[in-house]
Amino acid sequence: MDYALLLVQTLNGVQLGLLLFLVASGLTLVFGILDFVNLAHGALYMLGAFICAWLTLALGNFLIAMVIAVPVTAGAGYLIERTVARPLYARDHLDQVLATFGLILVIDTMVHLVFGPEGIAVPLPAWLNGQLDFGANVILPTYRLLIIGFGILTAFGLFWMVTYTKIGMLIRAGASNRTMVSALGIDIQTLFAFVFALGAALAGLAGMLISPITEASIGMGNNIIITAFVVIIVGGIGSMKGAFIGAMLIGLIDTLGRSFLDTIFALFMSPAAAETSAPAISAMLIYIIMAAVLAVRPQGLFPPKAR
Amino acid sequence: MNRKTITGIVLLGLLAVLPPIFIATGNAFYVDLTTRLVILAIAATSLNLVLGYGGLVSFGHAAFVGIGAYAVGIPAYHGIYGGGELIASFNGFYHIALAVILSALFALITGAICLRTKGVYFIMITMAFAQMVYYLFISLETYGADDGLVIDLRSELPLVNLDKPLQMYYFAFVSLLAALLIVRTIVRSRFGMVLQGAKGNPERMVTLGYNIYLYRLAAYVISGAMAGYAGALLGNFTTFISPDMMDWHRSGELMFMIILGGAATTLGPLMGSAAFIVVEEILSHYTVYWHLPFGLMLIAIVLFARGGVMGIITGKDKS
Amino acid sequence: MSSLLSITGLNKSFGGIKATDDVNLDVLEGELHAIIGPNGAGKTTLISQLSGALPPDTGSIMFNGQDITRAPAYGRAKLGITRSFQITSLVKDMSVLDNIALAVQAKQGHSFRFLKPARSIAPLRDEALTHLDAVGLADRADAPTVNLSHGEHRLMEIAIALASDAPLMMLDEPMAGLGPDESARMVTFLKTLKGKRTIVLIEHDMDAVFALADRISVLVYGHIIATGTPAEIRSNSAVRQAYLGEED
Ligand SMILES: Nc1ncnc2c1ncn2[C@@H]1O[C@H](COP(=O)(O)OP(=O)(O)O)[C@@H](O)[C@H]1O
Ligand SMILES: [Mg+2]
């Protein structure tokens, strides 16, 4: 076993897990509180990446671009909430799914129109672009460590907000008791709009963070959304804790599966068979995990308390 | 008979006679278009069984279509490049049987898990399983990974030659008629009544003594098998298969066709597919950005349909 | 008489609320057993546990000498337990006759029958019609269920319970929301059923209950405080205090 590689891949898994958490937390907040299924959540992830990429090229600085792009993406989320989401809260989930499917087509095409069909590569400032050598063959890109730090900070911020702030209290109250929120004299419409915009900002942030590694591209949102679904299905839809644990689990399993499954398979089958079957199995691994979790707990690992 | 049914029958009549006329008038291109329409209509009809009549919002039907297409493509690949002599020597009957059996099997396994859950879980899980198949084929380097696979050898069948466009078309058209008949027979049968009862009021059906899980699973398997059959046709028709056929956007489009044409009606999915093909053809003729008006249209239909889309499905907005 | 249904130590809580509190009850073969109690006493919750819609926390339920505590709801229906719902539960987008025919069809074992159109199977339709006739709804057979009145929906619930042929019928407030005429009709109808089936009846209409019941159990805060004949219940001081006293 190559322990240096194991360490590096574990950190990559943590990084993927944190990004997934940013996407999944917004999805699960919006579903838990608004009872709204937003397929276009992935499109917001992509939108954030494109806005930030374009601003990076225009302003010449990735970090400043990000500071501007996050509220802009939140604004886009707010706009979507007002126009498409709000009329559908009381509707069937099928309606929400179809309308937000239409929304994806609209957002994807708009991005295509505005930014062109090609992806946009995002240059990093020099100080982020290097690598840190920890010795013993452990060399990590600075930027990946930054993503991890940033992800952890955001996760903490989110938990702190939900647990300790007034808005967090409202969010939790909204999740468990809508009439109570209204009875407290709080405008539930404003709360909903805020939650939606927050979800958009989180998804957009995740898109921005990944874009220097993968570049901003039109299809990027379509893949992440399904993985985020898997995360919240495993974690329990509507649960913040479930989203976090689900995201870390899926991030780690996916990354480690892709790099070590052939080695593991080679322990009990011929190297050739391992070589051919490992990629196929690792491509399906997270879905198999999902199926296994569902077979035992149809409501996910941490189902939120009944409303 | 209401106007909608009449429209559907007229459409069916047109599909029966138009393609030879297209050829005669030198518009062979339209034969391609109608063939695609008819194959999509089979897939949509299969989805209608679970979505329209069963009330089960499956967002992963493109996976069955894809499995069906690869069930044709992979044996054809081995037929040309060697290896797998067994499957390669199979003729068309075996290809189609393979497509149907594999997609039914996939429906059985995933359905057994999905159907334990409800509502939004069901939507997301069907989607996730479809994505699993999508990534599986992307990981298969031998079969072209995400570039896909060209089928150099169409399935061989007695009497029909699928290399001839018109024969291909009529083979698909007769298949569509069969699919429509099968679904119609099923939904009117005792099984179909249970399936529809479980859509309207699952609690009541359970109280009557129906194990609705099994009925839904059976419907899901039948539907998956039919969609796999459509996939086998699609593979033979396009002679090119790729994981893109299983992209969840394709599943969304199938759902959209049903909603557009009228869920839980025999000819609704056919009319929806026709409308979809026509809209796609016209819009994409004018602009490469045709997804924009298309998406806006989809949003508008959902927002402004009275009683929502479920109203369309259960027929509550009829007046 | 032997007991058809035997409930021992049944408990069910929702969060802090004890909806079923150590319920012990025997329902005898052929009797009409009424369960009364104020709103929120846990009557519906009890029935739901008997029908299998809700799992009990602890306790056991025996039916015909068979332990059904963990049996699925559809399995209990097959064994011969049927229920009607306090809040009407019908397949609204099907016709009246279709609803009853589904209940008749359920007795055929399984319905994995794919070929013959269900609506053309005469024995199914005919039997369904006789049950509709029994509750006086035969002329509404082909109407869409949504178009019927609340009272007619209540009658459909009864027709479905009838169609099931189940030895044990549990009726949850069949007279709720009915006018005086409709109520009277329902009482007459239930009288004709007495003796033919074992019936568990939940009802708020005390006149009806005392006219119909062989025995009555009184449920208060999830607990059975008394079981006995109508005369015994009428003279039971605990019942008068806890429940009947509040009525007048
Ligand atoms: N699904 C549920 N979740 C939480 N509480 C419930 C639920 N069902 C019933 N209850 C509570 O249990 C108690 C008994 O309710 P119920 O059985 O409907 O009473 P009854 O039928 O005698 O009027 C009530 O306090 C009710 O609020
Ligand atoms: Mg009640």
CSV table of N, CA and C in Angstrom, one decimal, chain A residues 50-62 64-65 68 115 120-123:
chain,number,residue,atom,x,y,z
A,50,PHE,N,-19.3,30.3,-13.7
A,50,PHE,CA,-19.1,31.1,-14.9
A,50,PHE,C,-19.0,32.6,-14.5
A,51,ILE,N,-19.8,33.0,-13.6
A,51,ILE,CA,-19.7,34.5,-13.2
A,51,ILE,C,-18.4,34.7,-12.6
A,52,CYS,N,-17.9,33.8,-11.7
A,52,CYS,CA,-16.6,34.0,-11.1
A,52,CYS,C,-15.5,33.9,-12.1
A,53,ALA,N,-15.6,33.0,-13.1
A,53,ALA,CA,-14.6,32.8,-14.1
A,53,ALA,C,-14.4,34.1,-14.9
A,54,TRP,N,-15.6,34.6,-15.3
A,54,TRP,CA,-15.6,35.8,-16.2
A,54,TRP,C,-15.0,37.0,-15.4
A,55,LEU,N,-15.4,37.1,-14.1
A,55,LEU,CA,-14.9,38.2,-13.3
A,55,LEU,C,-13.4,38.1,-13.1
A,56,THR,N,-13.0,36.9,-12.9
A,56,THR,CA,-11.5,36.7,-12.7
A,56,THR,C,-10.8,37.2,-13.9
A,57,LEU,N,-11.2,36.8,-15.1
A,57,LEU,CA,-10.6,37.3,-16.3
A,57,LEU,C,-10.7,38.8,-16.4
A,58,ALA,N,-11.8,39.4,-16.1
A,58,ALA,CA,-12.1,40.8,-16.2
A,58,ALA,C,-11.2,41.6,-15.2
A,59,LEU,N,-11.2,41.1,-14.0
A,59,LEU,CA,-10.6,41.9,-12.9
A,59,LEU,C,-9.1,41.4,-12.6
A,60,GLY,N,-8.8,40.2,-13.1
A,60,GLY,CA,-7.5,39.8,-12.9
A,60,GLY,C,-7.2,39.2,-11.5
A,61,ASN,N,-8.2,39.0,-10.7
A,61,ASN,CA,-8.0,38.5,-9.4
A,61,ASN,C,-9.1,37.5,-9.0
A,62,PHE,N,-8.8,36.3,-8.8
A,62,PHE,CA,-9.7,35.2,-8.5
A,62,PHE,C,-10.5,35.5,-7.2
A,64,ILE,N,-11.0,38.4,-5.5
A,64,ILE,CA,-12.0,39.5,-5.6
A,64,ILE,C,-13.2,39.1,-6.4
A,65,ALA,N,-12.9,38.4,-7.5
A,65,ALA,CA,-14.0,37.9,-8.3
A,65,ALA,C,-15.0,37.1,-7.5
A,68,ILE,N,-17.3,39.1,-5.3
A,68,ILE,CA,-18.4,39.7,-6.0
A,68,ILE,C,-19.4,38.6,-6.5
A,115,PHE,N,-21.7,33.4,-22.4
A,115,PHE,CA,-20.2,33.1,-22.2
A,115,PHE,C,-19.7,32.3,-23.3
A,120,ILE,N,-14.5,28.0,-19.5
A,120,ILE,CA,-13.6,29.1,-19.2
A,120,ILE,C,-12.6,28.6,-18.1
A,121,ALA,N,-11.3,28.6,-18.4
A,121,ALA,CA,-10.3,28.2,-17.4
A,121,ALA,C,-10.1,29.4,-16.5
A,122,VAL,N,-9.9,29.1,-15.2
A,122,VAL,CA,-9.7,30.1,-14.2
A,122,VAL,C,-8.3,30.1,-13.7
A,123,PRO,N,-7.6,31.2,-14.0
A,123,PRO,CA,-6.2,31.3,-13.5
A,123,PRO,C,-6.1,31.6,-12.0
